[in-house]
Short mmCIF file of C-alpha atoms in Angstrom, two decimals:
data_model
loop_
_atom_site.label_atom_id
_atom_site.label_comp_id
_atom_site.label_asym_id
_atom_site.label_seq_id
_atom_site.Cartn_x
_atom_site.Cartn_y
_atom_site.Cartn_z
CA MET A 1 -33.90 26.64 -15.18
CA LEU A 2 -34.85 28.63 -12.29
CA THR A 3 -38.04 27.62 -10.53
CA LYS A 4 -38.56 29.66 -7.65
CA LEU A 5 -36.34 32.45 -6.40
CA LEU A 6 -36.39 33.85 -2.79
CA ILE A 7 -34.97 36.63 -1.23
CA LYS A 8 -35.59 36.67 2.67
CA ASN A 9 -33.85 41.37 4.84
CA TYR A 10 -31.73 41.53 1.65
CA ALA A 11 -31.05 45.70 1.18
CA LEU A 12 -33.95 46.95 1.20
CA ILE A 13 -35.79 44.00 0.42
CA THR A 14 -38.10 41.91 3.51
CA GLU A 15 -38.80 39.18 1.88
CA LEU A 16 -39.51 38.32 -1.75
CA GLU A 17 -40.77 35.38 -3.86
CA MET A 18 -40.11 35.43 -7.61
CA LEU A 19 -41.76 31.95 -9.79
CA PRO A 20 -40.32 32.63 -13.12
CA ALA A 21 -41.67 31.13 -15.97
CA ARG A 22 -40.13 28.60 -18.59
CA ALA A 23 -39.28 30.91 -21.43
CA LEU A 24 -39.02 34.69 -21.26
CA ASN A 25 -39.18 36.91 -18.00
CA ILE A 26 -39.25 40.53 -17.91
CA ILE A 27 -38.71 42.59 -15.12
CA THR A 28 -39.26 46.67 -15.10
CA GLY A 29 -39.33 48.83 -12.57
CA GLU A 30 -38.37 52.41 -11.80
CA THR A 31 -34.64 54.01 -11.39
CA GLY A 32 -33.58 52.83 -8.23
CA ALA A 33 -36.25 49.82 -7.18
CA GLY A 34 -34.47 47.45 -6.75
CA LYS A 35 -33.73 45.51 -10.30
CA SER A 36 -30.25 45.92 -9.20
CA ILE A 37 -30.53 44.71 -5.25
CA MET A 38 -31.96 41.02 -6.55
CA LEU A 39 -29.08 40.75 -8.87
CA GLY A 40 -27.14 41.10 -6.28
CA ALA A 41 -28.88 38.52 -4.23
CA ILE A 42 -28.55 36.18 -7.17
CA GLY A 43 -25.15 36.83 -6.68
CA LEU A 44 -24.65 35.77 -3.26
CA LEU A 45 -26.61 32.64 -4.78
CA LEU A 46 -24.05 31.64 -7.45
CA GLY A 47 -21.19 31.76 -4.85
CA LYS A 48 -20.25 35.90 -4.24
CA ARG A 49 -19.01 37.09 -0.85
CA ALA A 50 -21.73 38.30 1.42
CA ASP A 51 -21.21 41.56 3.85
CA THR A 52 -23.42 42.23 6.97
CA LYS A 53 -23.85 45.51 4.97
CA ALA A 54 -26.42 44.16 3.00
CA LEU A 55 -29.44 43.37 5.84
CA PHE A 56 -32.23 45.04 5.79
CA ASN A 57 -32.49 43.80 9.64
CA GLY A 58 -29.22 43.34 11.19
CA LYS A 59 -30.57 41.83 14.00
CA GLU A 60 -31.99 38.67 11.19
CA LYS A 61 -30.35 36.41 9.03
CA CYS A 62 -31.19 36.77 5.52
CA ILE A 63 -31.66 34.11 3.24
CA ILE A 64 -31.39 34.08 -0.38
CA GLU A 65 -32.70 30.57 -2.18
CA GLY A 66 -33.45 29.30 -5.54
CA GLU A 67 -35.09 26.10 -6.81
CA PHE A 68 -33.33 25.29 -9.89
CA ASP A 69 -35.03 22.45 -12.57
CA VAL A 70 -31.25 20.97 -13.58
CA LYS A 71 -32.94 17.49 -15.53
CA ALA A 72 -31.00 19.07 -19.06
CA TYR A 73 -27.75 20.02 -17.55
CA ARG A 74 -26.03 16.12 -17.18
CA LEU A 75 -24.69 17.38 -13.92
CA GLN A 76 -24.84 14.15 -12.40
CA PRO A 77 -20.46 13.28 -12.48
CA PHE A 78 -20.43 16.89 -10.50
CA PHE A 79 -22.80 15.64 -7.78
CA GLU A 80 -20.82 12.48 -7.49
CA ASP A 81 -17.26 14.63 -7.68
CA GLU A 82 -18.90 16.91 -4.55
CA PHE A 83 -20.59 14.01 -2.58
CA LEU A 84 -23.94 15.99 -2.70
CA ASP A 85 -27.08 14.28 -3.56
CA TYR A 86 -28.48 14.59 -6.97
CA GLU A 87 -32.12 15.49 -6.99
CA ASP A 88 -34.03 16.57 -10.90
CA LEU A 89 -35.09 19.88 -8.43
CA CYS A 90 -32.28 20.86 -6.67
CA ILE A 91 -31.93 23.94 -3.85
CA ILE A 92 -29.88 26.18 -3.66
CA ARG A 93 -29.64 27.87 -0.10
CA ARG A 94 -27.05 31.13 1.27
CA GLU A 95 -27.77 32.44 4.76
CA ILE A 96 -25.91 35.20 5.98
CA SER A 97 -25.72 35.61 9.90
CA PRO A 98 -25.72 39.33 11.70
CA SER A 99 -22.55 38.55 13.00
CA GLY A 100 -21.40 37.98 9.37
CA LYS A 101 -21.22 33.82 9.68
CA SER A 102 -21.91 32.47 6.11
CA ARG A 103 -23.20 29.52 5.10
CA ALA A 104 -23.82 27.94 1.67
CA PHE A 105 -26.06 24.34 0.95
CA VAL A 106 -26.82 22.58 -1.61
CA ASN A 107 -29.82 19.96 -1.48
CA ASP A 108 -29.18 20.88 2.41
CA THR A 109 -26.02 19.38 1.92
CA PRO A 110 -22.80 22.53 3.35
CA VAL A 111 -20.58 23.20 0.24
CA THR A 112 -17.87 25.21 0.09
CA LEU A 113 -18.39 28.59 -2.01
CA GLU A 114 -15.65 27.53 -4.60
CA VAL A 115 -18.03 24.85 -5.46
CA LEU A 116 -21.40 26.54 -5.31
CA ARG A 117 -19.79 28.86 -7.72
CA ARG A 118 -18.20 26.19 -10.59
CA LEU A 119 -22.78 24.98 -9.05
CA GLY A 120 -24.15 28.37 -10.06
CA GLY A 121 -22.20 29.01 -13.31
CA PHE A 122 -24.15 25.49 -15.27
CA LEU A 123 -27.23 27.36 -13.75
CA MET A 124 -27.64 30.66 -14.27
CA ASP A 125 -25.13 33.18 -16.16
CA VAL A 126 -26.03 36.80 -15.92
CA HIS A 127 -25.06 38.84 -18.17
CA SER A 128 -24.70 42.82 -18.25
CA GLN A 129 -23.45 45.47 -20.49
CA HIS A 130 -20.29 45.61 -19.20
CA ASP A 131 -19.92 41.91 -18.39
CA THR A 132 -17.47 41.15 -21.10
CA LEU A 133 -14.42 39.34 -19.44
CA MET A 134 -15.66 35.58 -20.19
CA LEU A 135 -15.87 36.83 -23.72
CA GLY A 136 -12.27 37.69 -24.53
CA LYS A 137 -11.20 34.53 -22.52
CA HIS A 138 -9.98 31.60 -24.90
CA ASP A 139 -11.52 29.13 -22.71
CA PHE A 140 -14.61 30.42 -23.18
CA GLN A 141 -14.15 30.96 -26.79
CA LEU A 142 -13.22 26.82 -27.30
CA ALA A 143 -16.50 26.21 -25.12
CA LEU A 144 -18.86 28.49 -27.55
CA ILE A 145 -17.09 26.71 -31.09
CA ASP A 146 -17.60 23.26 -29.06
CA GLY A 147 -21.31 23.87 -27.90
CA TYR A 148 -22.02 25.11 -31.62
CA ALA A 149 -20.20 21.99 -33.09
CA GLN A 150 -22.15 20.00 -30.71
CA ASN A 151 -18.86 17.91 -29.73
CA HIS A 152 -20.47 16.96 -26.21
CA LYS A 153 -19.33 13.02 -27.08
CA LEU A 154 -16.24 14.00 -28.87
CA LEU A 155 -14.85 16.14 -25.51
CA ILE A 156 -15.90 12.77 -23.13
CA GLU A 157 -13.96 10.59 -25.45
CA TYR A 158 -10.79 13.04 -25.85
CA GLY A 159 -10.88 13.52 -21.89
CA LYS A 160 -10.66 9.67 -21.08
CA SER A 161 -7.65 10.32 -23.80
CA TYR A 162 -5.80 12.71 -22.08
CA ASP A 163 -6.03 11.13 -19.05
CA LYS A 164 -4.85 7.98 -19.78
CA TYR A 165 -1.51 9.95 -21.65
CA LYS A 166 -1.25 12.25 -18.54
CA VAL A 167 -1.14 8.64 -16.14
CA ALA A 168 1.12 7.33 -18.88
CA LYS A 169 3.70 10.33 -18.76
CA LYS A 170 3.39 10.65 -14.71
CA SER A 171 4.57 7.32 -14.92
CA LEU A 172 6.88 6.70 -17.00
CA GLU A 173 8.40 10.18 -15.52
CA ALA A 174 8.45 8.42 -12.19
CA LEU A 175 10.12 5.11 -13.73
CA GLN A 176 12.93 7.73 -15.36
CA GLU A 177 13.25 9.42 -11.89
CA VAL A 178 13.97 5.28 -10.27
CA ALA A 179 16.38 3.99 -13.11
CA SER A 180 18.07 7.03 -12.57
CA GLN A 181 18.22 6.81 -8.66
CA ILE A 182 19.26 3.08 -8.67
CA ARG A 183 21.73 3.59 -11.46
CA LYS A 184 23.37 6.17 -9.48
CA ASP A 185 23.53 3.69 -6.82
CA ALA A 186 23.73 -0.10 -8.61
CA ASP A 187 27.45 0.06 -8.15
CA TYR A 188 26.87 0.47 -4.34
CA ASN A 189 24.25 -1.18 -3.84
CA ASP A 190 25.97 -3.92 -5.46
CA PHE A 191 28.99 -3.84 -3.45
CA LEU A 192 27.40 -4.00 -0.28
CA LEU A 193 24.93 -6.60 -1.77
CA GLU A 194 27.93 -8.71 -2.30
CA GLU A 195 29.77 -8.15 1.76
CA LEU A 196 26.00 -9.51 2.74
CA VAL A 197 25.83 -12.53 0.45
CA LYS A 198 29.96 -13.68 1.11
CA ALA A 199 28.50 -13.11 5.10
CA ASN A 200 26.47 -16.38 4.52
CA LEU A 201 24.98 -15.19 7.47
CA SER A 202 22.03 -17.31 8.93
CA ASN A 203 18.94 -16.05 11.63
CA ASP A 204 20.19 -17.87 14.94
CA GLU A 205 23.97 -18.00 14.20
CA GLN A 206 24.21 -14.89 16.47
CA GLU A 207 22.92 -16.12 19.34
CA GLU A 208 24.74 -19.28 18.91
CA LEU A 209 27.87 -17.77 18.37
CA GLU A 210 27.48 -15.74 22.05
CA LYS A 211 26.96 -18.64 23.60
CA GLU A 212 30.18 -20.75 22.31
CA VAL A 213 32.41 -17.55 22.84
CA GLN A 214 31.45 -17.78 26.26
CA LEU A 215 31.64 -21.39 27.00
CA LEU A 216 34.93 -21.26 24.70
CA GLU A 217 36.56 -17.77 26.69
CA HIS A 218 36.60 -20.11 30.70
CA ALA A 219 37.13 -22.87 29.47
CA GLU A 220 39.67 -23.23 31.89
CA GLU A 221 38.09 -22.12 34.58
CA ILE A 222 34.64 -24.25 33.73
CA LYS A 223 37.28 -27.82 33.29
CA VAL A 224 38.79 -26.29 37.51
CA GLN A 225 35.52 -26.39 38.81
CA LEU A 226 33.72 -29.40 37.40
CA ASN A 227 37.18 -31.12 38.87
CA GLN A 228 36.34 -29.65 42.40
CA ALA A 229 32.54 -31.05 41.99
CA LEU A 230 33.77 -34.63 41.44
CA GLU A 231 36.28 -34.21 43.94
CA ALA A 232 33.41 -33.67 46.40
CA LEU A 233 31.37 -36.04 44.79
CA GLN A 234 33.50 -39.24 44.33
CA ARG A 235 36.99 -38.52 44.57
CA SER A 236 38.10 -37.22 47.76
CA GLU A 237 38.63 -40.05 51.35
CA PHE A 238 35.61 -38.47 52.45
CA SER A 239 33.12 -37.67 49.49
CA VAL A 240 29.55 -36.88 49.24
CA ILE A 241 28.99 -40.21 47.24
CA SER A 242 31.36 -42.38 50.04
CA GLY A 243 29.46 -41.92 52.72
CA LEU A 244 26.20 -41.32 51.88
CA GLN A 245 27.46 -45.33 51.16
CA ASN A 246 28.55 -46.28 53.91
CA ALA A 247 25.28 -44.48 55.66
CA ASN A 248 22.76 -46.73 53.24
CA ALA A 249 24.58 -49.78 54.10
CA SER A 250 23.58 -48.44 57.52
CA PHE A 251 20.27 -48.83 57.17
CA GLN A 252 20.04 -52.11 54.81
CA GLN A 253 21.06 -53.77 58.66
CA LEU A 254 18.83 -52.02 59.96
CA ASP A 255 15.74 -53.88 57.82
CA LYS A 256 17.33 -56.59 59.91
CA TYR A 257 15.97 -55.75 62.90
CA THR A 258 12.90 -53.56 62.10
CA GLN A 259 10.79 -52.20 58.80
CA LYS A 260 10.67 -48.98 60.52
CA TYR A 261 13.66 -47.35 58.74
CA LYS A 262 12.73 -48.70 56.09
CA GLY A 263 11.14 -45.66 54.04
CA LEU A 264 14.44 -43.49 55.10
CA GLY A 265 17.04 -46.10 53.45
CA GLU A 266 14.53 -46.22 49.88
CA ARG A 267 15.07 -42.36 50.32
CA LEU A 268 18.26 -42.63 50.41
CA SER A 269 18.86 -44.96 47.31
CA SER A 270 16.86 -41.99 45.88
CA VAL A 271 18.86 -39.39 46.15
CA MET A 272 22.85 -42.36 45.65
CA ILE A 273 20.80 -42.79 42.23
CA GLU A 274 20.25 -39.08 41.45
CA LEU A 275 23.51 -37.97 43.05
CA LEU A 276 25.90 -41.21 40.93
CA ASP A 277 24.14 -39.94 37.41
CA ILE A 278 25.42 -36.15 38.31
CA ASN A 279 28.50 -37.50 38.37
CA GLU A 280 28.68 -39.29 35.42
CA GLU A 281 27.47 -36.22 33.65
CA CYS A 282 29.96 -34.32 35.40
CA GLU A 283 33.20 -36.58 34.01
CA LYS A 284 31.49 -36.74 30.29
CA GLU A 285 31.58 -32.82 30.54
CA GLU A 286 35.15 -32.59 32.66
CA GLU A 287 36.50 -34.51 29.49
CA LEU A 288 34.48 -32.96 26.41
CA MET A 289 35.62 -29.09 27.85
CA GLU A 290 39.24 -28.46 26.52
CA TYR A 291 40.64 -25.37 25.77
CA ASP A 292 40.46 -24.34 22.12
CA PRO A 293 42.35 -21.53 20.64
CA GLN A 294 41.62 -22.08 17.18
CA ARG A 295 37.87 -22.57 17.87
CA THR A 296 38.29 -19.73 20.29
CA GLU A 297 39.88 -17.27 18.07
CA ALA A 298 37.36 -18.44 14.83
CA VAL A 299 34.44 -18.38 17.11
CA ARG A 300 35.74 -13.71 17.80
CA LEU A 301 36.37 -13.12 14.04
CA ARG A 302 32.95 -14.29 13.00
CA LEU A 303 30.76 -12.10 15.99
CA GLY A 304 33.14 -9.39 14.55
CA LEU A 305 32.06 -9.71 11.16
CA ILE A 306 28.19 -9.84 12.93
CA TYR A 307 28.87 -6.61 14.78
CA GLN A 308 30.54 -5.00 12.04
CA LEU A 309 27.45 -5.46 9.99
CA GLN A 310 25.46 -4.53 11.87
CA LYS A 311 27.54 -1.14 12.75
CA LYS A 312 27.96 -0.57 8.98
CA HIS A 313 24.18 -0.49 8.44
CA GLN A 314 22.59 0.20 11.39
CA VAL A 315 20.15 -2.67 12.94
CA ALA A 316 20.23 -4.61 15.90
CA ASP A 317 19.97 -8.10 15.43
CA ILE A 318 20.82 -10.39 11.81
CA THR A 319 16.99 -10.68 10.84
CA ALA A 320 17.83 -6.94 10.32
CA LEU A 321 20.74 -8.00 8.28
CA LEU A 322 19.26 -10.71 6.10
CA SER A 323 16.45 -8.24 5.14
CA LEU A 324 18.37 -5.61 3.72
CA GLN A 325 19.77 -8.41 1.97
CA GLU A 326 16.55 -8.84 0.51
CA GLU A 327 15.90 -5.74 -0.19
CA LEU A 328 19.60 -4.91 -1.92
CA GLU A 329 18.94 -7.87 -4.60
CA SER A 330 15.43 -6.64 -5.56
CA LYS A 331 17.29 -3.18 -6.37
CA SER A 332 19.64 -5.16 -7.80
CA LYS A 333 16.99 -7.76 -10.27
CA GLN A 334 14.66 -4.26 -10.23
CA ALA A 335 17.76 -2.64 -12.39
CA MET A 336 19.07 -5.30 -14.60
CA ASN A 337 15.24 -5.20 -15.40
CA MET A 338 14.93 -1.49 -15.28
CA ASP A 339 15.33 -1.15 -19.83
CA GLU A 340 12.91 -3.64 -20.07
CA ASP A 341 10.23 -1.37 -18.15
CA LEU A 342 11.12 1.64 -19.60
CA ALA A 343 10.44 0.72 -22.70
CA ASP A 344 7.39 -0.92 -22.01
CA ALA A 345 6.27 2.37 -20.08
CA GLU A 346 7.45 4.36 -23.29
CA LYS A 347 5.89 1.87 -25.90
CA GLU A 348 2.49 2.24 -23.71
CA LEU A 349 3.32 6.71 -23.27
CA GLU A 350 3.37 6.17 -27.13
CA LYS A 351 0.29 4.49 -27.61
CA CYS A 352 -2.18 6.93 -25.14
CA LEU A 353 -0.44 9.83 -26.83
CA HIS A 354 -1.40 8.13 -30.71
CA THR A 355 -4.83 7.82 -29.78
CA MET A 356 -4.91 11.64 -28.24
CA GLN A 357 -3.71 12.93 -30.70
CA THR A 358 -6.49 11.45 -32.87
CA LEU A 359 -8.93 12.23 -31.24
CA ALA A 360 -7.47 15.60 -30.89
CA GLU A 361 -7.30 16.04 -34.44
CA ARG A 362 -10.80 15.04 -35.05
CA LEU A 363 -11.81 17.89 -32.17
CA ARG A 364 -10.05 19.85 -35.04
CA LYS A 365 -11.44 18.94 -37.74
CA SER A 366 -15.26 19.71 -36.33
CA ARG A 367 -14.27 22.67 -34.92
CA ILE A 368 -12.68 24.12 -38.18
CA LYS A 369 -15.72 23.25 -40.21
CA VAL A 370 -18.32 25.41 -37.90
CA PHE A 371 -15.67 28.74 -37.82
CA ALA A 372 -17.64 29.92 -41.25
CA GLN A 373 -21.05 29.65 -40.12
CA ILE A 374 -20.62 30.60 -36.78
CA THR A 375 -19.08 33.39 -38.27
CA LYS A 376 -21.69 34.36 -40.70
CA LYS A 377 -24.77 33.79 -38.71
CA ILE A 378 -23.03 36.27 -35.93
CA THR A 379 -22.23 38.69 -38.06
CA ALA A 380 -25.43 38.49 -39.92
CA HIS A 381 -27.36 39.03 -36.13
CA LEU A 382 -25.07 41.66 -35.66
CA LYS A 383 -26.88 43.54 -38.75
CA ASP A 384 -29.78 42.88 -37.42
CA LEU A 385 -28.76 45.32 -33.94
CA GLY A 386 -27.46 47.60 -35.48
CA MET A 387 -23.93 46.89 -36.01
CA GLY A 388 -23.85 45.98 -40.11
CA ASP A 389 -20.29 46.57 -40.95
CA ALA A 390 -19.30 44.63 -37.98
CA ALA A 391 -16.79 42.17 -38.86
CA LEU A 392 -15.67 38.38 -36.60
CA GLN A 393 -13.23 36.20 -37.71
CA ILE A 394 -11.68 32.70 -35.73
CA GLU A 395 -8.02 31.93 -35.41
CA ASN A 396 -7.00 28.35 -34.24
CA ARG A 397 -3.57 28.08 -33.49
CA SER A 398 -1.63 24.63 -32.07
CA VAL A 399 -0.89 24.08 -28.61
CA PRO A 400 0.36 21.53 -26.38
CA PRO A 401 -2.54 19.18 -25.26
CA GLY A 402 -4.71 20.31 -22.68
CA PRO A 403 -7.86 18.71 -21.21
CA LYS A 404 -9.94 20.08 -24.54
CA GLY A 405 -7.70 19.27 -26.88
CA MET A 406 -4.71 21.02 -28.27
CA ASP A 407 -6.22 24.50 -29.56
CA GLU A 408 -6.69 27.35 -28.85
CA ILE A 409 -8.86 29.56 -30.05
CA ASN A 410 -9.16 33.45 -30.58
CA LEU A 411 -12.40 35.46 -31.40
CA LEU A 412 -10.89 38.09 -33.63
CA PHE A 413 -13.67 41.16 -33.79
CA SER A 414 -14.88 44.57 -35.49
CA ALA A 415 -17.16 46.48 -35.04
CA ASN A 416 -16.66 49.46 -37.76
CA LYS A 417 -16.00 49.56 -41.67
CA GLY A 418 -12.24 49.61 -42.45
CA ILE A 419 -11.03 48.48 -39.49
CA PRO A 420 -9.45 45.43 -39.19
CA PRO A 421 -10.23 42.73 -36.75
CA GLN A 422 -9.08 42.23 -33.44
CA THR A 423 -8.52 40.67 -30.22
CA LEU A 424 -11.76 41.69 -28.27
CA LYS A 425 -9.97 43.54 -25.31
CA ASP A 426 -8.90 45.90 -27.93
CA ALA A 427 -12.01 46.43 -30.53
CA ALA A 428 -15.31 46.58 -29.23
CA SER A 429 -16.98 49.29 -26.49
CA GLY A 430 -18.80 47.93 -23.98
CA GLY A 431 -22.40 48.32 -25.46
CA GLU A 432 -21.08 46.48 -29.02
CA PHE A 433 -19.78 43.66 -26.59
CA SER A 434 -23.07 43.39 -25.28
CA ARG A 435 -24.78 42.86 -28.53
CA LEU A 436 -21.76 40.20 -29.83
CA MET A 437 -21.98 38.22 -26.41
CA PHE A 438 -26.27 38.58 -27.00
CA CYS A 439 -25.44 37.55 -30.47
CA ILE A 440 -23.42 34.10 -29.50
CA LYS A 441 -25.95 32.87 -26.77
CA PHE A 442 -28.52 33.35 -29.45
CA VAL A 443 -26.69 30.96 -32.07
CA LEU A 444 -25.26 28.74 -29.17
CA ALA A 445 -29.05 28.02 -27.59
CA ASP A 446 -30.10 26.35 -30.78
CA LYS A 447 -27.37 24.05 -30.17
CA MET A 448 -27.14 23.32 -26.57
CA SER A 449 -28.70 23.42 -23.38
CA LEU A 450 -28.06 26.63 -21.69
CA PRO A 451 -28.42 28.60 -17.95
CA THR A 452 -31.07 30.63 -17.13
CA ILE A 453 -29.34 33.68 -19.02
CA ILE A 454 -30.40 36.81 -17.20
CA PHE A 455 -29.60 40.27 -19.32
CA ASP A 456 -29.11 43.13 -17.10
CA GLU A 457 -29.76 45.95 -19.76
CA ILE A 458 -28.28 45.10 -22.01
CA ASP A 459 -30.36 47.15 -24.27
CA THR A 460 -28.72 50.20 -23.46
CA GLY A 461 -28.52 52.06 -26.39
CA ILE A 462 -30.61 51.21 -28.58
CA SER A 463 -34.45 51.97 -29.23
CA GLY A 464 -36.89 51.33 -32.42
CA GLU A 465 -36.93 48.47 -34.68
CA ILE A 466 -33.62 47.40 -33.21
CA ALA A 467 -35.23 47.39 -29.70
CA LEU A 468 -38.13 45.24 -31.59
CA LYS A 469 -34.83 42.36 -33.35
CA LEU A 470 -33.68 42.49 -29.92
CA GLY A 471 -36.83 41.41 -28.22
CA GLU A 472 -37.77 38.84 -30.64
CA MET A 473 -34.57 37.22 -31.00
CA MET A 474 -34.82 37.09 -26.87
CA LYS A 475 -38.50 35.53 -27.64
CA VAL A 476 -37.15 32.75 -30.19
CA MET A 477 -34.23 31.97 -27.29
CA ALA A 478 -36.83 32.11 -24.97
CA GLN A 479 -38.43 29.70 -26.24
CA GLN A 480 -35.83 26.76 -25.62
CA HIS A 481 -34.41 28.06 -22.83
CA GLN A 482 -35.46 30.60 -19.60
CA VAL A 483 -34.07 33.66 -19.93
CA ILE A 484 -34.83 37.14 -17.83
CA SER A 485 -34.39 40.47 -19.51
CA ILE A 486 -34.32 43.67 -16.89
CA SER A 487 -34.75 45.86 -19.64
CA HIS A 488 -35.75 49.55 -20.08
CA LEU A 489 -37.49 49.47 -24.05
CA PRO A 490 -41.00 48.83 -24.12
CA GLN A 491 -39.54 47.22 -27.25
CA VAL A 492 -38.56 44.25 -24.69
CA ALA A 493 -41.17 43.85 -22.28
CA ALA A 494 -44.07 43.76 -24.70
CA LYS A 495 -42.23 40.18 -25.75
CA GLY A 496 -42.54 38.33 -22.25
CA ASP A 497 -44.27 36.01 -21.24
CA ALA A 498 -44.52 36.90 -17.59
CA HIS A 499 -43.89 40.47 -16.89
CA TYR A 500 -42.77 41.09 -12.94
CA PHE A 501 -42.62 44.70 -12.05
CA VAL A 502 -39.86 45.76 -9.10
CA TYR A 503 -41.31 49.59 -7.10
CA LYS A 504 -40.71 51.36 -3.86
CA ASP A 505 -42.95 50.89 -0.48
CA ASN A 506 -42.66 54.16 1.35
CA SER A 507 -45.65 54.11 3.40
CA ALA A 508 -43.55 52.96 6.41
CA SER A 509 -40.23 53.94 8.12
CA LYS A 510 -38.23 52.34 5.67
CA THR A 511 -37.89 52.00 2.44
CA ILE A 512 -39.14 48.26 1.01
CA SER A 513 -38.25 47.19 -2.36
CA LYS A 514 -41.46 44.89 -3.63
CA MET A 515 -41.97 42.59 -6.75
CA LYS A 516 -44.93 41.79 -8.13
CA ALA A 517 -46.15 40.10 -11.46
CA LEU A 518 -48.07 42.06 -13.77
CA THR A 519 -51.34 41.03 -14.68
CA ASP A 520 -52.99 41.32 -18.64
CA THR A 521 -53.77 44.94 -17.93
CA GLN A 522 -51.25 45.49 -15.87
CA ARG A 523 -48.78 45.00 -18.18
CA ILE A 524 -50.20 46.75 -20.69
CA GLU A 525 -50.23 50.21 -17.71
CA ALA A 526 -46.31 49.40 -17.50
CA ILE A 527 -45.14 49.36 -20.58
CA ALA A 528 -47.91 52.16 -21.32
CA ARG A 529 -46.05 54.37 -18.98
CA MET A 530 -42.79 53.23 -20.20
CA ILE A 531 -43.36 54.72 -23.69
CA GLY A 532 -45.13 57.40 -22.66
CA GLY A 533 -44.22 58.42 -19.23
CA ASP A 534 -46.30 58.54 -15.52
CA GLN A 535 -49.21 60.51 -17.15
CA PRO A 536 -48.89 57.69 -20.44
CA SER A 537 -51.59 59.27 -23.53
CA GLU A 538 -54.12 57.23 -24.94
CA THR A 539 -50.96 56.83 -28.29
CA ALA A 540 -49.08 55.57 -25.73
CA TYR A 541 -51.71 52.35 -24.56
CA LYS A 542 -52.36 52.16 -27.94
CA SER A 543 -49.03 50.91 -29.03
CA ALA A 544 -48.43 49.30 -25.46
CA LYS A 545 -51.12 47.44 -26.81
CA GLU A 546 -49.84 46.52 -30.41
CA LEU A 547 -46.48 45.73 -28.93
CA ILE A 548 -47.72 42.95 -27.11
CA GLU A 549 -50.32 42.37 -29.11
CA GLN A 550 -47.40 41.71 -32.37
#
């Protein structure tokens, strides 16, 4: 419920604060005094678009702020979904700057207008004589049936089953799409896989083959160069080793005379050992190096196959080819297991569908069970409000699964005798619609936690006993739900638990709209004026007291 409303710098309002009572709040005032302005401000609080023309002072910021007690509304999931801090006392604020920039806040967290509209739908319901579009919507009609049938827990259970059904259906469809593509590509993938398996590739193979072919293709030249090296080292008459051996013999002769050259001789001996070792390895390599055309051709063919596969699959190395082979093997296994996976997915979908349909059928039975009760109660209340010939029917037809079940509710209404019930858009005038909507909300008030209800002059066109009955029904409704009624009827105003009077203050250079909470004496004065005009008679005062006492 609304616990506080603050309006600053809006239209004709410089600053207005309202602390509504928990029950029935009545707002009265002169025509044009600002009652509709207050509703406009509330509309901004509920997410309607802003206009800088609405600023009282174009140089200052406009602020609309509402405090709501939301304990009874089960809104924690909404706050969690929108990443908002939840508090039992929720503060909504709307700011409009002189530049036209609009900002909205929920518990000091910035939100979009869409979030504000959705939250506002849980908190306030503004209903005027002309605001009847919602009643004609199937979703609203279904919601009122579920509200009366108290299907809240069953709807949650069904909603979970519907979500599981959607997930299972989506999973099956995705799997069917994959299966179709896999089957379409299966033959070609199998051909590619067979080609790679047959190639029998290994990770380091390419590098080793490239080194080997380099040797094989230059075998003769390598053998020639090795022979030349051997010729220089030992085979020629004046070879390096032969010369060093002579030098070594000379150092050995020197040792007989002096040790001065012993170190040089030792170093030369070390060189001799290394050269002899090099010569030995060269001889081995020279003997091993032979031109092998068959092996050369075999290596060339193997490398050609590897290069061809890399070019075909647009990869740079064998590692990528082996990864592709693993991927193709996985697809091959997936294709082999696809029928089993599809069967499992179809079984899961069938299971989810059965659970959802079972709960949908429970919902349908629960809804149909209350059709007669709802129509009986609403038509009885319509009769109390002067529509004795009104008739209401509720139709239900099966539809594909949706978030709220598999039913589509359609209210058929007739306000006049002899006219068969029709869809709401064809059946009633504005005033008749307003009374129908009021009766619906009155019937629902006993069954569920309704948001703060604002009735904007829905009593237009009625008077006398019907007006008294309307006031009494508002009073009853307000025992469990906060009601704010903007009214011009004394019979309705007299039923209020709190009475607010909107008036114009012309004392300054610019007219200002103000609101004040009336005392008991002031209430009598205000209602007497509603009965007898600006100069009410003693009879009017007496009638006002009687209406309040009733």
